[in-house]
Amino acid sequence: MSIHSFTKDKDLVTRSIAGETLIVPVRSGISDLDCTYVLNEVGSRVWELLDQRRPVDKIVEAICAEYDVPRDQAALDIGELLGSLETAGLIHPAGEAETSSMKSKSNP
């Protein structure tokens, strides 16, 4: 994966319940319950690690250590997860969200 790290979109509501993470996008100040995303235990851990702005390779290392999974498999699965989260607009390459936010503030 060529992107080094990601940041979460700021317009989300998340809740952790029974080892899973529910993610609900907020559009125009309203929760979009038709677009609720659910992450399992490992996906939830990846989501937590995104808070620390870790590079993707460090997230892979952490998941390998915590869940005793082969590196190749973890890298593949995490790459697919991050790709899906990015496609859904839940995460952005680090720096991109801040840059677009700053542009929108300077151009009302």
Short mmCIF file of N, CA and C in Angstrom, two decimals:
data_model
loop_
_atom_site.label_atom_id
_atom_site.label_comp_id
_atom_site.label_asym_id
_atom_site.label_seq_id
_atom_site.Cartn_x
_atom_site.Cartn_y
_atom_site.Cartn_z
N MET A 1 0.86 -1.17 0.00
CA MET A 1 0.00 0.00 0.00
C MET A 1 0.90 1.23 0.00
N SER A 2 0.63 2.14 -0.90
CA SER A 2 1.52 3.29 -1.06
C SER A 2 1.25 4.41 -0.07
N ILE A 3 0.07 4.45 0.53
CA ILE A 3 -0.25 5.50 1.49
C ILE A 3 0.34 5.09 2.84
N HIS A 4 1.00 6.04 3.48
CA HIS A 4 1.70 5.72 4.73
C HIS A 4 0.78 5.71 5.94
N SER A 5 -0.15 6.66 6.03
CA SER A 5 -1.07 6.67 7.17
C SER A 5 -2.38 7.34 6.78
N PHE A 6 -3.39 7.10 7.60
CA PHE A 6 -4.72 7.62 7.35
C PHE A 6 -5.22 8.38 8.57
N THR A 7 -6.21 9.24 8.33
CA THR A 7 -6.93 9.89 9.42
C THR A 7 -8.41 9.60 9.22
N LYS A 8 -9.14 9.58 10.33
CA LYS A 8 -10.58 9.36 10.26
C LYS A 8 -11.28 10.63 9.81
N ASP A 9 -12.38 10.47 9.10
CA ASP A 9 -13.20 11.61 8.73
C ASP A 9 -13.77 12.22 10.01
N LYS A 10 -13.91 13.54 10.03
CA LYS A 10 -14.37 14.20 11.25
C LYS A 10 -15.88 14.12 11.42
N ASP A 11 -16.61 13.78 10.37
CA ASP A 11 -18.07 13.75 10.43
C ASP A 11 -18.60 12.32 10.62
N LEU A 12 -18.20 11.71 11.74
CA LEU A 12 -18.60 10.35 12.06
C LEU A 12 -19.02 10.26 13.52
N VAL A 13 -19.91 9.33 13.80
CA VAL A 13 -20.23 8.96 15.17
C VAL A 13 -19.85 7.50 15.29
N THR A 14 -19.09 7.15 16.33
CA THR A 14 -18.70 5.76 16.52
C THR A 14 -19.05 5.30 17.93
N ARG A 15 -19.37 4.03 18.05
CA ARG A 15 -19.64 3.41 19.34
C ARG A 15 -19.06 2.00 19.32
N SER A 16 -18.47 1.61 20.43
CA SER A 16 -17.97 0.24 20.58
C SER A 16 -18.96 -0.53 21.44
N ILE A 17 -19.40 -1.66 20.91
CA ILE A 17 -20.38 -2.49 21.61
C ILE A 17 -19.98 -3.95 21.43
N ALA A 18 -19.76 -4.63 22.55
CA ALA A 18 -19.47 -6.06 22.55
C ALA A 18 -18.34 -6.44 21.58
N GLY A 19 -17.27 -5.66 21.58
CA GLY A 19 -16.10 -5.98 20.76
C GLY A 19 -16.20 -5.53 19.31
N GLU A 20 -17.34 -4.94 18.94
CA GLU A 20 -17.50 -4.43 17.58
C GLU A 20 -17.59 -2.91 17.63
N THR A 21 -17.26 -2.29 16.52
CA THR A 21 -17.36 -0.83 16.42
C THR A 21 -18.40 -0.49 15.36
N LEU A 22 -19.36 0.35 15.75
CA LEU A 22 -20.37 0.85 14.82
C LEU A 22 -19.93 2.23 14.38
N ILE A 23 -19.97 2.49 13.08
CA ILE A 23 -19.58 3.78 12.53
C ILE A 23 -20.76 4.32 11.72
N VAL A 24 -21.19 5.53 12.08
CA VAL A 24 -22.31 6.17 11.39
C VAL A 24 -21.84 7.52 10.85
N PRO A 25 -21.86 7.70 9.53
CA PRO A 25 -21.51 9.00 8.97
C PRO A 25 -22.57 10.04 9.32
N VAL A 26 -22.15 11.28 9.49
CA VAL A 26 -23.06 12.38 9.75
C VAL A 26 -23.01 13.29 8.53
N ARG A 27 -24.15 13.43 7.87
CA ARG A 27 -24.22 14.26 6.67
C ARG A 27 -25.19 15.41 6.93
N SER A 28 -24.72 16.62 6.72
CA SER A 28 -25.52 17.83 6.95
C SER A 28 -26.08 17.86 8.37
N GLY A 29 -25.27 17.40 9.33
CA GLY A 29 -25.66 17.44 10.73
C GLY A 29 -26.61 16.33 11.15
N ILE A 30 -26.90 15.39 10.26
CA ILE A 30 -27.84 14.31 10.56
C ILE A 30 -27.14 12.97 10.37
N SER A 31 -27.32 12.07 11.34
CA SER A 31 -26.74 10.73 11.22
C SER A 31 -27.40 9.99 10.07
N ASP A 32 -26.59 9.38 9.23
CA ASP A 32 -27.10 8.62 8.09
C ASP A 32 -27.15 7.15 8.49
N LEU A 33 -28.27 6.75 9.11
CA LEU A 33 -28.39 5.39 9.63
C LEU A 33 -28.47 4.33 8.53
N ASP A 34 -28.74 4.76 7.29
CA ASP A 34 -28.75 3.81 6.17
C ASP A 34 -27.34 3.40 5.78
N CYS A 35 -26.35 4.12 6.27
CA CYS A 35 -24.95 3.84 5.94
C CYS A 35 -24.15 3.51 7.20
N THR A 36 -24.68 2.63 8.03
CA THR A 36 -24.00 2.22 9.24
C THR A 36 -22.99 1.12 8.90
N TYR A 37 -21.78 1.25 9.42
CA TYR A 37 -20.73 0.28 9.18
C TYR A 37 -20.40 -0.42 10.49
N VAL A 38 -20.13 -1.72 10.43
CA VAL A 38 -19.80 -2.50 11.62
C VAL A 38 -18.45 -3.16 11.41
N LEU A 39 -17.55 -2.95 12.37
CA LEU A 39 -16.22 -3.58 12.33
C LEU A 39 -16.16 -4.67 13.38
N ASN A 40 -15.61 -5.82 13.03
CA ASN A 40 -15.43 -6.89 14.00
C ASN A 40 -14.28 -6.53 14.96
N GLU A 41 -13.91 -7.46 15.80
CA GLU A 41 -12.88 -7.20 16.82
C GLU A 41 -11.56 -6.72 16.21
N VAL A 42 -11.08 -7.40 15.19
CA VAL A 42 -9.80 -7.01 14.59
C VAL A 42 -9.95 -5.68 13.84
N GLY A 43 -11.03 -5.52 13.11
CA GLY A 43 -11.29 -4.25 12.43
C GLY A 43 -11.40 -3.10 13.42
N SER A 44 -11.99 -3.38 14.58
CA SER A 44 -12.10 -2.36 15.63
C SER A 44 -10.73 -1.97 16.15
N ARG A 45 -9.85 -2.94 16.26
CA ARG A 45 -8.49 -2.64 16.72
C ARG A 45 -7.75 -1.80 15.69
N VAL A 46 -7.92 -2.10 14.42
CA VAL A 46 -7.31 -1.28 13.36
C VAL A 46 -7.87 0.14 13.47
N TRP A 47 -9.17 0.28 13.68
CA TRP A 47 -9.82 1.59 13.82
C TRP A 47 -9.19 2.36 14.98
N GLU A 48 -8.96 1.69 16.11
CA GLU A 48 -8.31 2.33 17.27
C GLU A 48 -6.90 2.79 16.92
N LEU A 49 -6.16 1.96 16.20
CA LEU A 49 -4.78 2.29 15.85
C LEU A 49 -4.71 3.49 14.91
N LEU A 50 -5.76 3.71 14.13
CA LEU A 50 -5.80 4.89 13.26
C LEU A 50 -5.78 6.18 14.07
N ASP A 51 -6.31 6.14 15.29
CA ASP A 51 -6.29 7.33 16.16
C ASP A 51 -4.87 7.77 16.47
N GLN A 52 -3.95 6.84 16.47
CA GLN A 52 -2.56 7.14 16.83
C GLN A 52 -1.74 7.57 15.62
N ARG A 53 -2.40 7.71 14.47
CA ARG A 53 -1.74 8.10 13.22
C ARG A 53 -0.53 7.23 12.90
N ARG A 54 -0.67 5.97 13.17
CA ARG A 54 0.40 5.02 12.86
C ARG A 54 0.47 4.78 11.36
N PRO A 55 1.67 4.62 10.85
CA PRO A 55 1.79 4.21 9.44
C PRO A 55 1.16 2.82 9.26
N VAL A 56 0.70 2.54 8.07
CA VAL A 56 0.02 1.28 7.80
C VAL A 56 0.91 0.09 8.17
N ASP A 57 2.21 0.15 7.88
CA ASP A 57 3.08 -0.99 8.21
C ASP A 57 3.16 -1.22 9.72
N LYS A 58 3.04 -0.16 10.52
CA LYS A 58 3.05 -0.31 11.98
C LYS A 58 1.73 -0.89 12.48
N ILE A 59 0.64 -0.56 11.80
CA ILE A 59 -0.65 -1.17 12.14
C ILE A 59 -0.59 -2.67 11.85
N VAL A 60 -0.01 -3.03 10.72
CA VAL A 60 0.14 -4.45 10.37
C VAL A 60 0.97 -5.16 11.44
N GLU A 61 2.08 -4.56 11.85
CA GLU A 61 2.93 -5.16 12.90
C GLU A 61 2.15 -5.36 14.18
N ALA A 62 1.37 -4.36 14.59
CA ALA A 62 0.60 -4.45 15.83
C ALA A 62 -0.43 -5.57 15.75
N ILE A 63 -1.13 -5.67 14.64
CA ILE A 63 -2.14 -6.72 14.48
C ILE A 63 -1.48 -8.10 14.48
N CYS A 64 -0.34 -8.24 13.82
CA CYS A 64 0.39 -9.51 13.82
C CYS A 64 0.77 -9.93 15.24
N ALA A 65 1.25 -8.97 16.02
CA ALA A 65 1.67 -9.26 17.39
C ALA A 65 0.49 -9.60 18.29
N GLU A 66 -0.61 -8.88 18.13
CA GLU A 66 -1.76 -9.06 19.01
C GLU A 66 -2.62 -10.27 18.66
N TYR A 67 -2.67 -10.63 17.39
CA TYR A 67 -3.58 -11.69 16.95
C TYR A 67 -2.88 -12.90 16.35
N ASP A 68 -1.56 -12.95 16.41
CA ASP A 68 -0.79 -14.10 15.93
C ASP A 68 -1.22 -14.52 14.52
N VAL A 69 -1.18 -13.55 13.62
CA VAL A 69 -1.54 -13.79 12.23
C VAL A 69 -0.30 -13.55 11.37
N PRO A 70 -0.12 -14.32 10.30
CA PRO A 70 1.04 -14.11 9.42
C PRO A 70 1.02 -12.71 8.80
N ARG A 71 2.19 -12.12 8.67
CA ARG A 71 2.30 -10.75 8.17
C ARG A 71 1.65 -10.56 6.80
N ASP A 72 1.88 -11.50 5.88
CA ASP A 72 1.30 -11.37 4.54
C ASP A 72 -0.22 -11.33 4.59
N GLN A 73 -0.80 -12.19 5.42
CA GLN A 73 -2.26 -12.23 5.54
C GLN A 73 -2.78 -10.96 6.19
N ALA A 74 -2.11 -10.50 7.25
CA ALA A 74 -2.52 -9.27 7.92
C ALA A 74 -2.44 -8.07 6.98
N ALA A 75 -1.36 -7.98 6.23
CA ALA A 75 -1.18 -6.86 5.30
C ALA A 75 -2.28 -6.85 4.24
N LEU A 76 -2.61 -8.03 3.73
CA LEU A 76 -3.67 -8.14 2.72
C LEU A 76 -5.02 -7.73 3.30
N ASP A 77 -5.36 -8.29 4.46
CA ASP A 77 -6.65 -8.01 5.09
C ASP A 77 -6.78 -6.54 5.50
N ILE A 78 -5.72 -5.99 6.08
CA ILE A 78 -5.75 -4.59 6.51
C ILE A 78 -5.81 -3.67 5.29
N GLY A 79 -5.09 -4.01 4.24
CA GLY A 79 -5.16 -3.23 3.01
C GLY A 79 -6.57 -3.19 2.45
N GLU A 80 -7.25 -4.34 2.46
CA GLU A 80 -8.63 -4.40 1.97
C GLU A 80 -9.55 -3.58 2.87
N LEU A 81 -9.38 -3.70 4.18
CA LEU A 81 -10.21 -2.94 5.12
C LEU A 81 -10.01 -1.44 4.92
N LEU A 82 -8.76 -1.00 4.88
CA LEU A 82 -8.49 0.43 4.72
C LEU A 82 -9.01 0.93 3.37
N GLY A 83 -8.89 0.12 2.34
CA GLY A 83 -9.42 0.49 1.03
C GLY A 83 -10.93 0.67 1.08
N SER A 84 -11.61 -0.24 1.76
CA SER A 84 -13.07 -0.14 1.90
C SER A 84 -13.47 1.09 2.71
N LEU A 85 -12.75 1.33 3.81
CA LEU A 85 -13.05 2.51 4.64
C LEU A 85 -12.81 3.80 3.87
N GLU A 86 -11.75 3.82 3.05
CA GLU A 86 -11.46 5.01 2.26
C GLU A 86 -12.53 5.21 1.18
N THR A 87 -12.91 4.15 0.51
CA THR A 87 -13.95 4.24 -0.53
C THR A 87 -15.27 4.74 0.06
N ALA A 88 -15.56 4.33 1.29
CA ALA A 88 -16.79 4.76 1.97
C ALA A 88 -16.68 6.19 2.51
N GLY A 89 -15.49 6.78 2.43
CA GLY A 89 -15.29 8.15 2.92
C GLY A 89 -15.12 8.24 4.42
N LEU A 90 -14.82 7.11 5.07
CA LEU A 90 -14.66 7.10 6.53
C LEU A 90 -13.25 7.46 6.96
N ILE A 91 -12.28 7.26 6.08
CA ILE A 91 -10.90 7.65 6.34
C ILE A 91 -10.34 8.34 5.10
N HIS A 92 -9.26 9.09 5.32
CA HIS A 92 -8.58 9.80 4.23
C HIS A 92 -7.08 9.66 4.43
N PRO A 93 -6.30 9.70 3.36
CA PRO A 93 -4.85 9.72 3.54
C PRO A 93 -4.47 10.88 4.46
N ALA A 94 -3.55 10.64 5.38
CA ALA A 94 -3.14 11.68 6.34
C ALA A 94 -2.72 12.92 5.60
N GLY A 95 -3.21 14.06 6.05
CA GLY A 95 -2.89 15.33 5.43
C GLY A 95 -3.96 15.79 4.46
N GLU A 96 -4.65 14.84 3.81
CA GLU A 96 -5.66 15.20 2.82
C GLU A 96 -6.87 15.87 3.46
N ALA A 97 -7.37 15.32 4.57
CA ALA A 97 -8.56 15.89 5.22
C ALA A 97 -8.27 17.28 5.75
N GLU A 98 -7.07 17.46 6.35
CA GLU A 98 -6.72 18.76 6.89
C GLU A 98 -6.57 19.78 5.77
N THR A 99 -5.97 19.37 4.66
CA THR A 99 -5.75 20.28 3.54
C THR A 99 -7.07 20.72 2.93
N SER A 100 -7.99 19.78 2.68
CA SER A 100 -9.27 20.15 2.08
C SER A 100 -10.10 20.97 3.05
N SER A 101 -10.00 20.70 4.34
CA SER A 101 -10.73 21.48 5.34
C SER A 101 -10.21 22.91 5.37
N MET A 102 -8.90 23.08 5.28
CA MET A 102 -8.31 24.42 5.30
C MET A 102 -8.71 25.18 4.04
N LYS A 103 -8.77 24.51 2.90
CA LYS A 103 -9.17 25.16 1.65
C LYS A 103 -10.61 25.64 1.73
N SER A 104 -11.50 24.79 2.29
CA SER A 104 -12.90 25.18 2.34
C SER A 104 -13.12 26.35 3.30
N LYS A 105 -12.30 26.46 4.33
CA LYS A 105 -12.42 27.59 5.25
C LYS A 105 -11.92 28.87 4.62
N SER A 106 -10.93 28.78 3.76
CA SER A 106 -10.37 29.98 3.15
C SER A 106 -11.17 30.43 1.93
N ASN A 107 -11.99 29.53 1.38
CA ASN A 107 -12.83 29.87 0.23
C ASN A 107 -14.30 29.68 0.60
N PRO A 108 -14.92 30.65 1.24
CA PRO A 108 -16.30 30.47 1.71
C PRO A 108 -17.30 30.30 0.59
#
